[in-house]
Coordinates of C-alpha atoms in Angstrom, one line a residue:
M1 CA -87.8 -17.1 -42.3
Y2 CA -88.8 -18.9 -39.2
D3 CA -86.4 -21.8 -39.4
Q4 CA -86.2 -24.0 -36.4
G5 CA -82.5 -23.7 -35.8
P6 CA -81.6 -23.5 -32.1
G7 CA -81.4 -19.9 -31.0
A8 CA -82.9 -18.6 -34.1
V9 CA -83.3 -15.9 -31.7
A10 CA -81.6 -12.8 -32.3
L11 CA -78.4 -14.1 -30.7
A12 CA -77.4 -15.9 -33.8
A13 CA -78.7 -12.9 -35.8
G14 CA -76.4 -11.1 -33.7
G15 CA -77.1 -7.9 -33.2
H16 CA -77.4 -5.3 -30.8
H17 CA -80.9 -3.8 -30.8
S18 CA -80.4 -0.3 -29.6
L19 CA -83.4 1.9 -28.9
S20 CA -82.7 4.4 -31.7
L21 CA -85.7 6.3 -32.9
S22 CA -86.2 8.5 -36.0
P23 CA -87.4 12.1 -35.5
T24 CA -90.9 11.1 -36.6
Q25 CA -91.0 8.2 -34.1
I26 CA -89.7 10.5 -31.4
V27 CA -92.5 13.1 -32.1
L28 CA -95.2 10.4 -32.2
T29 CA -94.0 8.9 -28.9
V30 CA -93.9 12.2 -27.2
V31 CA -97.3 13.3 -28.4
I32 CA -99.0 10.0 -27.6
C33 CA -97.6 10.0 -24.0
A34 CA -98.7 13.6 -23.6
L35 CA -102.2 12.9 -24.8
S36 CA -102.5 9.7 -22.8
A37 CA -101.5 11.5 -19.6
L38 CA -104.0 14.3 -20.4
L39 CA -106.9 11.8 -21.0
V40 CA -106.1 10.1 -17.7
N41 CA -106.3 13.5 -16.0
M42 CA -109.6 14.1 -17.7
A43 CA -110.9 10.7 -16.6
V44 CA -111.5 9.7 -20.2
A45 CA -109.0 6.8 -20.7
V46 CA -106.6 4.8 -18.5
F47 CA -104.4 1.9 -19.4
H48 CA -104.3 -0.3 -16.3
D49 CA -107.4 -2.5 -16.2
G50 CA -107.2 -2.7 -12.4
V51 CA -107.3 1.1 -12.1
R52 CA -110.3 1.7 -14.4
P53 CA -113.0 0.5 -11.9
F54 CA -111.7 3.1 -9.4
M55 CA -112.1 5.9 -11.9
L56 CA -115.9 6.0 -11.3
D57 CA -115.3 6.9 -7.6
Y58 CA -112.7 9.5 -8.7
R59 CA -115.1 11.0 -11.2
Q60 CA -117.9 11.2 -8.6
G61 CA -115.7 12.7 -5.9
R62 CA -115.6 9.7 -3.6
M63 CA -111.8 9.2 -4.1
K64 CA -109.1 11.9 -4.4
R65 CA -106.6 12.1 -7.2
R66 CA -103.6 11.1 -5.0
E67 CA -105.4 8.1 -3.7
I68 CA -106.0 6.8 -7.2
A69 CA -102.4 7.6 -8.1
T70 CA -101.2 5.6 -5.2
I71 CA -103.3 2.6 -6.3
A72 CA -102.0 3.0 -9.9
F73 CA -98.4 3.1 -8.8
S74 CA -98.8 0.0 -6.6
L75 CA -100.5 -1.9 -9.4
S76 CA -98.1 -0.7 -12.1
S77 CA -94.6 -0.4 -10.8
G78 CA -93.8 -4.1 -11.2
F79 CA -94.9 -4.1 -14.8
I80 CA -93.0 -0.9 -15.6
F81 CA -89.6 -1.8 -14.2
G82 CA -89.9 -5.6 -14.3
L83 CA -91.5 -6.1 -17.7
G84 CA -91.7 -3.0 -19.8
A85 CA -88.2 -1.7 -19.3
P86 CA -86.4 -5.1 -19.7
M87 CA -88.4 -5.9 -22.8
A88 CA -87.6 -2.5 -24.4
F89 CA -83.9 -3.1 -23.5
S90 CA -83.8 -6.5 -25.1
T91 CA -85.8 -5.8 -28.2
G92 CA -85.3 -2.1 -29.0
V93 CA -89.1 -1.9 -29.3
L94 CA -91.3 0.2 -27.1
N95 CA -94.3 -1.3 -25.3
P96 CA -97.5 -0.1 -23.5
W97 CA -96.2 -1.1 -20.1
L98 CA -93.3 1.3 -20.5
L99 CA -95.3 4.2 -22.0
F100 CA -98.9 4.0 -20.8
L101 CA -98.6 2.8 -17.2
P102 CA -96.4 5.7 -16.2
T103 CA -98.7 8.2 -18.0
D104 CA -101.5 6.7 -15.9
I105 CA -99.6 7.7 -12.7
L106 CA -98.4 11.0 -14.0
G107 CA -101.8 12.0 -15.3
L108 CA -103.4 11.2 -12.0
L109 CA -100.7 13.1 -10.0
A110 CA -100.9 16.3 -12.1
P111 CA -102.8 18.9 -10.0
R112 CA -103.4 21.1 -13.1
R113 CA -104.8 19.8 -16.4
W114 CA -102.1 21.6 -18.4
L115 CA -99.4 19.9 -16.4
A116 CA -100.5 16.3 -17.3
P117 CA -99.4 16.5 -20.9
V118 CA -96.2 18.2 -19.9
L119 CA -95.4 15.3 -17.5
G120 CA -96.4 12.7 -20.1
A121 CA -94.1 14.3 -22.8
A122 CA -91.2 14.5 -20.3
W123 CA -91.6 10.8 -19.5
A124 CA -91.5 10.0 -23.2
L125 CA -88.3 11.9 -23.7
L126 CA -86.8 10.2 -20.6
V127 CA -87.6 6.8 -22.0
I128 CA -86.3 7.6 -25.5
F129 CA -83.0 9.2 -24.6
G130 CA -82.5 7.5 -21.2
L131 CA -83.0 4.0 -22.5
A132 CA -81.0 4.6 -25.6
G133 CA -78.0 5.8 -23.6
A134 CA -78.4 3.0 -21.1
T135 CA -78.6 0.4 -23.9
D136 CA -75.5 1.7 -25.6
A137 CA -73.6 1.7 -22.2
A138 CA -74.8 -1.8 -21.3
Q139 CA -73.7 -3.2 -24.7
A140 CA -70.2 -1.8 -24.2
L141 CA -69.7 -3.8 -21.0
P142 CA -67.5 -6.9 -20.9
V143 CA -70.7 -9.0 -20.3
D144 CA -73.3 -7.9 -22.8
F145 CA -76.5 -8.9 -20.9
L146 CA -78.8 -7.1 -23.2
T147 CA -77.8 -9.2 -26.2
A148 CA -78.1 -12.3 -23.9
M149 CA -81.6 -11.2 -23.0
Q150 CA -82.6 -11.7 -26.7
A151 CA -82.7 -15.4 -25.7
L152 CA -86.1 -14.7 -24.3
S153 CA -87.6 -14.3 -27.8
D154 CA -88.0 -18.0 -28.9
P155 CA -89.6 -19.3 -25.6
V156 CA -91.9 -16.3 -25.5
M157 CA -92.9 -16.4 -29.2
Y158 CA -93.4 -20.2 -29.5
L159 CA -94.9 -21.1 -26.1
F160 CA -97.3 -18.2 -26.3
A161 CA -99.1 -20.0 -29.1
F162 CA -100.4 -22.6 -26.7
F163 CA -102.4 -20.3 -24.4
P164 CA -105.7 -21.3 -26.0
A165 CA -105.1 -25.0 -25.2
V166 CA -104.4 -24.0 -21.6
A167 CA -107.5 -21.8 -21.4
I168 CA -109.6 -24.7 -22.8
A169 CA -108.2 -27.1 -20.2
Y170 CA -109.2 -24.7 -17.4
Q171 CA -112.7 -24.0 -18.7
F172 CA -113.7 -27.2 -20.5
G173 CA -111.7 -29.9 -18.8
K174 CA -108.5 -31.9 -19.3
A175 CA -109.7 -34.0 -22.2
R176 CA -110.6 -31.0 -24.4
G177 CA -107.4 -29.2 -23.3
G178 CA -105.3 -32.2 -24.4
I179 CA -107.1 -32.4 -27.7
A180 CA -106.6 -28.7 -28.3
F181 CA -102.9 -29.0 -27.5
A182 CA -102.4 -32.0 -29.8
V183 CA -104.2 -30.1 -32.7
E184 CA -102.1 -27.0 -32.1
G185 CA -98.9 -29.0 -31.9
L186 CA -99.6 -30.8 -35.2
I187 CA -100.4 -27.5 -36.9
M188 CA -97.2 -25.9 -35.6
L189 CA -95.2 -28.8 -36.9
A190 CA -96.9 -28.8 -40.3
T191 CA -96.4 -25.0 -40.6
A192 CA -92.7 -25.3 -39.7
Y193 CA -92.3 -28.0 -42.3
F194 CA -94.4 -26.9 -45.2
W195 CA -94.6 -23.1 -44.9
K196 CA -91.2 -22.1 -43.6
S197 CA -91.7 -18.4 -44.3
L198 CA -94.7 -18.3 -41.8
F199 CA -94.4 -18.0 -38.0
P200 CA -95.4 -21.5 -36.8
G201 CA -97.3 -20.2 -33.8
A202 CA -99.7 -17.9 -35.6
L203 CA -101.9 -20.5 -37.3
A204 CA -101.7 -22.8 -34.3
M205 CA -103.0 -20.0 -32.1
A206 CA -105.8 -19.2 -34.5
V207 CA -107.0 -22.8 -34.6
G208 CA -106.8 -22.9 -30.8
M209 CA -108.8 -19.8 -30.4
A210 CA -111.4 -21.1 -32.9
M211 CA -111.8 -24.3 -30.8
L212 CA -112.2 -22.3 -27.6
V213 CA -114.9 -20.1 -29.1
A214 CA -116.6 -23.2 -30.5
F215 CA -116.6 -24.9 -27.1
A216 CA -117.9 -21.7 -25.4
V217 CA -120.8 -21.2 -27.9
R218 CA -121.7 -24.9 -27.8
R219 CA -121.9 -24.8 -23.9
D220 CA -124.3 -21.8 -24.1
V221 CA -126.4 -23.5 -26.8
V222 CA -126.6 -26.7 -24.8
N223 CA -127.4 -24.8 -21.5
R224 CA -130.1 -22.8 -23.3
R225 CA -131.6 -26.0 -24.9
T226 CA -131.6 -27.8 -21.5
A227 CA -133.2 -24.8 -19.8
R228 CA -135.9 -24.7 -22.6
A229 CA -136.6 -28.4 -22.2
E230 CA -136.9 -28.1 -18.4
A231 CA -139.2 -25.1 -18.8
A232 CA -141.4 -27.0 -21.3
A233 CA -141.6 -30.0 -18.9
R234 CA -143.0 -27.6 -16.3
G235 CA -145.4 -26.1 -18.8
E236 CA -143.6 -22.7 -18.7
E237 CA -142.0 -20.5 -21.3
L238 CA -138.3 -19.8 -21.1
P239 CA -137.9 -16.1 -20.3
V240 CA -136.1 -13.9 -22.8
V241 CA -132.7 -12.7 -21.6
D242 CA -133.3 -9.3 -20.0
T243 CA -130.7 -6.7 -21.1
S244 CA -132.6 -3.7 -19.6
A245 CA -130.5 -3.8 -16.4
A246 CA -127.3 -3.7 -18.5
D247 CA -128.7 -0.8 -20.6
S248 CA -129.7 1.1 -17.5
L249 CA -126.3 0.6 -15.8
F250 CA -124.1 1.2 -18.8
G251 CA -126.1 3.6 -20.9
E252 CA -125.0 6.9 -19.2
N253 CA -121.3 5.8 -19.2
A254 CA -121.5 4.8 -22.9
R255 CA -123.0 8.2 -23.7
R256 CA -120.2 9.9 -21.8
L257 CA -117.5 8.0 -23.8
R258 CA -119.3 9.0 -27.1
K259 CA -119.1 12.6 -25.9
Y260 CA -115.3 12.3 -25.7
L261 CA -115.1 10.4 -29.0
P262 CA -112.9 13.0 -30.8
W263 CA -110.2 12.7 -28.1
L264 CA -110.4 8.9 -28.3
L265 CA -110.2 8.9 -32.1
L266 CA -107.0 11.1 -31.9
L267 CA -105.5 8.6 -29.4
G268 CA -106.4 5.7 -31.6
G269 CA -104.9 7.4 -34.7
L270 CA -101.6 8.1 -32.9
T271 CA -101.4 4.6 -31.6
G272 CA -102.0 3.1 -35.0
A273 CA -99.4 5.4 -36.5
L274 CA -96.8 4.6 -33.9
C275 CA -97.4 0.8 -34.4
A276 CA -96.9 1.3 -38.2
T277 CA -93.5 2.8 -37.6
G278 CA -92.2 -0.5 -36.3
V279 CA -91.0 0.9 -33.0
F280 CA -94.0 0.0 -30.8
A281 CA -95.6 -3.3 -30.0
G282 CA -98.6 -4.1 -27.9
G283 CA -97.8 -7.6 -26.6
E284 CA -95.1 -9.6 -25.0
A285 CA -94.6 -12.0 -27.9
T286 CA -95.2 -9.4 -30.6
S287 CA -92.3 -7.2 -29.3
Y288 CA -89.9 -9.9 -30.5
I289 CA -91.7 -10.4 -33.8
V290 CA -91.9 -6.7 -34.5
Q291 CA -88.2 -6.6 -33.7
K292 CA -87.7 -8.9 -36.7
G293 CA -89.9 -6.7 -38.9
D294 CA -92.5 -9.5 -39.4
M295 CA -95.6 -7.3 -39.1
G296 CA -98.0 -9.8 -40.6
N297 CA -97.5 -12.4 -38.0
A298 CA -97.4 -9.8 -35.2
A299 CA -100.8 -8.6 -36.4
Q300 CA -102.2 -12.2 -36.2
I301 CA -100.9 -12.8 -32.7
D302 CA -102.1 -9.5 -31.2
F303 CA -105.4 -10.0 -33.0
Y304 CA -106.0 -13.4 -31.4
R305 CA -104.9 -12.4 -27.9
T306 CA -107.3 -9.5 -28.0
F307 CA -110.3 -11.8 -27.5
G308 CA -109.2 -12.5 -24.0
F309 CA -109.5 -8.8 -23.1
I310 CA -112.7 -7.6 -24.9
P311 CA -115.1 -8.5 -22.0
L312 CA -112.7 -7.1 -19.3
I313 CA -112.0 -3.8 -21.1
G314 CA -115.6 -3.5 -22.5
L315 CA -117.3 -4.1 -19.1
T316 CA -114.9 -2.0 -17.0
S317 CA -115.3 0.9 -19.6
L318 CA -119.0 0.7 -19.4
A319 CA -119.1 0.4 -15.6
S320 CA -116.7 3.4 -15.1
G321 CA -117.3 5.7 -18.1
V322 CA -113.5 5.6 -18.7
Y323 CA -112.1 3.9 -21.7
A324 CA -108.8 2.0 -22.2
T325 CA -105.8 3.9 -23.5
N326 CA -105.2 1.0 -25.9
G327 CA -108.8 0.4 -26.7
M328 CA -109.8 -3.2 -27.1
N329 CA -106.2 -3.9 -28.4
F330 CA -107.3 -4.3 -32.0
V331 CA -105.5 -1.0 -32.8
Y332 CA -102.1 -2.8 -32.5
A333 CA -102.9 -5.3 -35.3
A334 CA -104.3 -2.5 -37.5
G335 CA -101.1 -0.5 -37.1
Y336 CA -98.9 -3.5 -37.9
I337 CA -100.8 -4.3 -41.0
A338 CA -100.5 -0.7 -42.2
A339 CA -96.7 -0.6 -41.7
P340 CA -94.7 1.2 -42.9
N341 CA -97.4 3.7 -44.0
L342 CA -98.0 6.0 -41.0
L343 CA -101.0 7.7 -42.6
V344 CA -102.7 4.4 -43.2
G345 CA -101.9 3.3 -39.7
G346 CA -103.3 6.5 -38.3
V347 CA -106.5 6.2 -40.2
A348 CA -106.8 2.5 -39.3
G349 CA -106.4 3.5 -35.6
V350 CA -109.1 6.1 -35.9
V351 CA -111.5 3.7 -37.5
V352 CA -110.8 0.9 -34.9
F353 CA -111.3 3.2 -31.9
G354 CA -114.5 4.7 -33.5
V355 CA -116.1 1.3 -34.1
E356 CA -115.1 0.1 -30.6
V357 CA -116.5 3.1 -28.7
L358 CA -119.8 3.2 -30.7
A359 CA -120.3 -0.6 -30.2
L360 CA -119.9 -0.6 -26.5
S361 CA -123.6 -0.6 -25.7
Q362 CA -124.2 -3.5 -28.0
L363 CA -121.2 -5.3 -26.4
G364 CA -122.8 -5.0 -22.9
R365 CA -126.0 -6.6 -24.2
L366 CA -124.1 -9.4 -25.9
F367 CA -122.2 -10.4 -22.8
A368 CA -125.5 -10.5 -20.9
K369 CA -126.6 -13.2 -23.5
V370 CA -123.4 -15.2 -23.9
P371 CA -122.0 -15.8 -20.4
S372 CA -119.6 -18.6 -21.5
M373 CA -117.6 -16.1 -23.6
Q374 CA -117.2 -13.8 -20.6
D375 CA -116.0 -16.8 -18.6
A376 CA -113.6 -17.7 -21.5
S377 CA -112.1 -14.3 -21.3
D378 CA -111.1 -14.8 -17.7
H379 CA -109.5 -18.2 -18.5
I380 CA -107.7 -16.7 -21.5
R381 CA -106.1 -14.0 -19.4
N382 CA -105.1 -16.5 -16.8
A383 CA -103.7 -18.8 -19.4
I384 CA -101.7 -16.0 -21.1
N385 CA -100.1 -15.0 -17.8
Q386 CA -99.3 -18.6 -16.9
V387 CA -97.7 -19.4 -20.3
L388 CA -95.7 -16.2 -20.3
E389 CA -94.4 -16.8 -16.8
I390 CA -93.0 -20.2 -17.9
A391 CA -91.7 -18.8 -21.3
V392 CA -90.0 -15.8 -19.6
L393 CA -88.4 -18.1 -17.0
F394 CA -87.1 -20.5 -19.8
G395 CA -85.8 -17.5 -21.8
S396 CA -84.1 -16.0 -18.7
I397 CA -82.4 -19.3 -17.9
L398 CA -81.1 -19.3 -21.5
A399 CA -79.9 -15.7 -21.1
G400 CA -78.0 -16.7 -18.0
M401 CA -76.3 -19.5 -19.9
H402 CA -75.3 -17.2 -22.7
M403 CA -73.9 -14.7 -20.1
G404 CA -72.1 -17.1 -17.8
G405 CA -72.6 -20.8 -18.7
G406 CA -73.5 -22.9 -15.7
V407 CA -72.7 -20.1 -13.3
G408 CA -75.1 -17.8 -15.1
V409 CA -77.9 -20.4 -15.1
A410 CA -77.3 -21.0 -11.4
L411 CA -77.4 -17.3 -10.5
V412 CA -80.5 -16.5 -12.6
G413 CA -82.4 -19.6 -11.4
G414 CA -81.2 -19.0 -7.8
L415 CA -82.5 -15.5 -7.7
Y416 CA -85.8 -16.6 -9.2
V417 CA -86.3 -19.3 -6.5
L418 CA -85.2 -16.9 -3.8
N419 CA -87.8 -14.4 -5.0
E420 CA -90.4 -17.2 -4.6
A421 CA -89.2 -18.1 -1.1
M422 CA -89.4 -14.5 0.0
G423 CA -93.0 -14.2 -1.0
R424 CA -92.5 -12.7 -4.4
P425 CA -91.4 -9.1 -3.6
V426 CA -91.0 -8.9 -7.4
M427 CA -94.0 -10.2 -9.4
R428 CA -93.4 -13.6 -11.0
L429 CA -93.6 -12.4 -14.6
A430 CA -90.9 -9.8 -13.9
A431 CA -88.7 -11.8 -11.6
A432 CA -86.7 -13.7 -14.2
P433 CA -85.9 -10.7 -16.5
C434 CA -84.9 -8.7 -13.4
A435 CA -82.7 -11.6 -12.3
V436 CA -80.9 -11.5 -15.7
I437 CA -80.2 -7.8 -15.4
L438 CA -78.9 -8.2 -11.8
V439 CA -76.8 -11.2 -12.8
G440 CA -75.4 -9.3 -15.7
I441 CA -74.3 -6.5 -13.4
M442 CA -72.8 -9.1 -11.0
L443 CA -70.8 -10.8 -13.8
N444 CA -69.5 -7.4 -15.0
L445 CA -68.3 -6.5 -11.6
A446 CA -66.7 -10.0 -11.3
S447 CA -65.0 -9.5 -14.7
W448 CA -63.6 -6.1 -13.6
A449 CA -62.3 -7.8 -10.4
H450 CA -60.7 -10.6 -12.6
L451 CA -62.9 -13.2 -11.1
F452 CA -64.9 -14.0 -14.3
T453 CA -63.9 -14.4 -17.9
P454 CA -66.8 -13.2 -20.2
I455 CA -68.2 -15.7 -22.5
K456 CA -68.3 -14.6 -26.1
I457 CA -71.8 -14.8 -27.6
A458 CA -71.6 -16.4 -31.0
G459 CA -72.7 -14.2 -33.8

């Protein structure tokens, strides 16, 4: 049920969400980390979108392995320790920032091919047993900051639904953005009132994405019609959109990815199976929804957010000849829907990756013809980041209040503001969760020194 009670969050549901995996989940996690590190070493797939463009230089010998690894670490460390680890701590659900970003780095660092999967497997074991031990230890402390961190769930899940309206405002103006927000808000209210068993944000997000696509397609149609009218007035014919340049640029790299299709199909199958076990989620909001076992709504949310990444992942894959470890992100939704059947999840992951890789060439031609959708992708990603920054900040302030009342709010908020004033040594998205963990440690030390009385979190 998605009742609107305050803190429907897991705080009221109480519970400690320890990272405890079954033998099957452990094996799947170890194998997928080993395989992802190997494919990075082979320059077949890499998770970080910012690293992928450099892989062409690496493949062609213009950059050395360690140079790429240094770039990968500098781009990824904030996400690993500031987002991936805290999210796994607070939900008990693994995520790609915690698994795939480190395997990017380890795969690039490995001087021998056989060493890459060994390092990837070792990282998986460290995550599984290290985080489980750290979680149990943290929950035994006087101030249980991990349970308090579950306060992030409601702000992240519900605010995330409005990223389409924010993207529309950026791309198509304030008026359309305001209309989209009003429509999404009304749908969310109606869903919460009439269909209490559904997650209110899912349908609102779907309608918002449909409006964004409609606005983008309409803009291209209008631009095309205007160009045709202007050409007719000059007595000219409107030239046909030329995709030969895209075919020439991307054709060889698309063929290279098809050559490695069996490896990518295996990766997709393992990812789909791991999602089907309920211990792995591909998104910030879906980590909290998978935690609740609501796979249907998790599938909807990750399906919609995928459209913001298709152009980025597709074009960087075609330009570099290196695919994404998580594909176009559709594999997450496929795995959730298959839960709890691992075999179905694995088959779904294989099918999804197969379709994606084989369709890459057609995707390149499509983006050459529909420029507004490519622009929309940039606005969607920016909107997602902006909404998540606000949602995570709100949730972290709530976590501070659960840990230490007004003092907790002041300390968490103060650390966040201090990070801003110091030029953001910790990236904004990770700053607030890191502040919660740091404040949790501070309050525990104060409790042991008899300077602070822990606040009991109502269960």
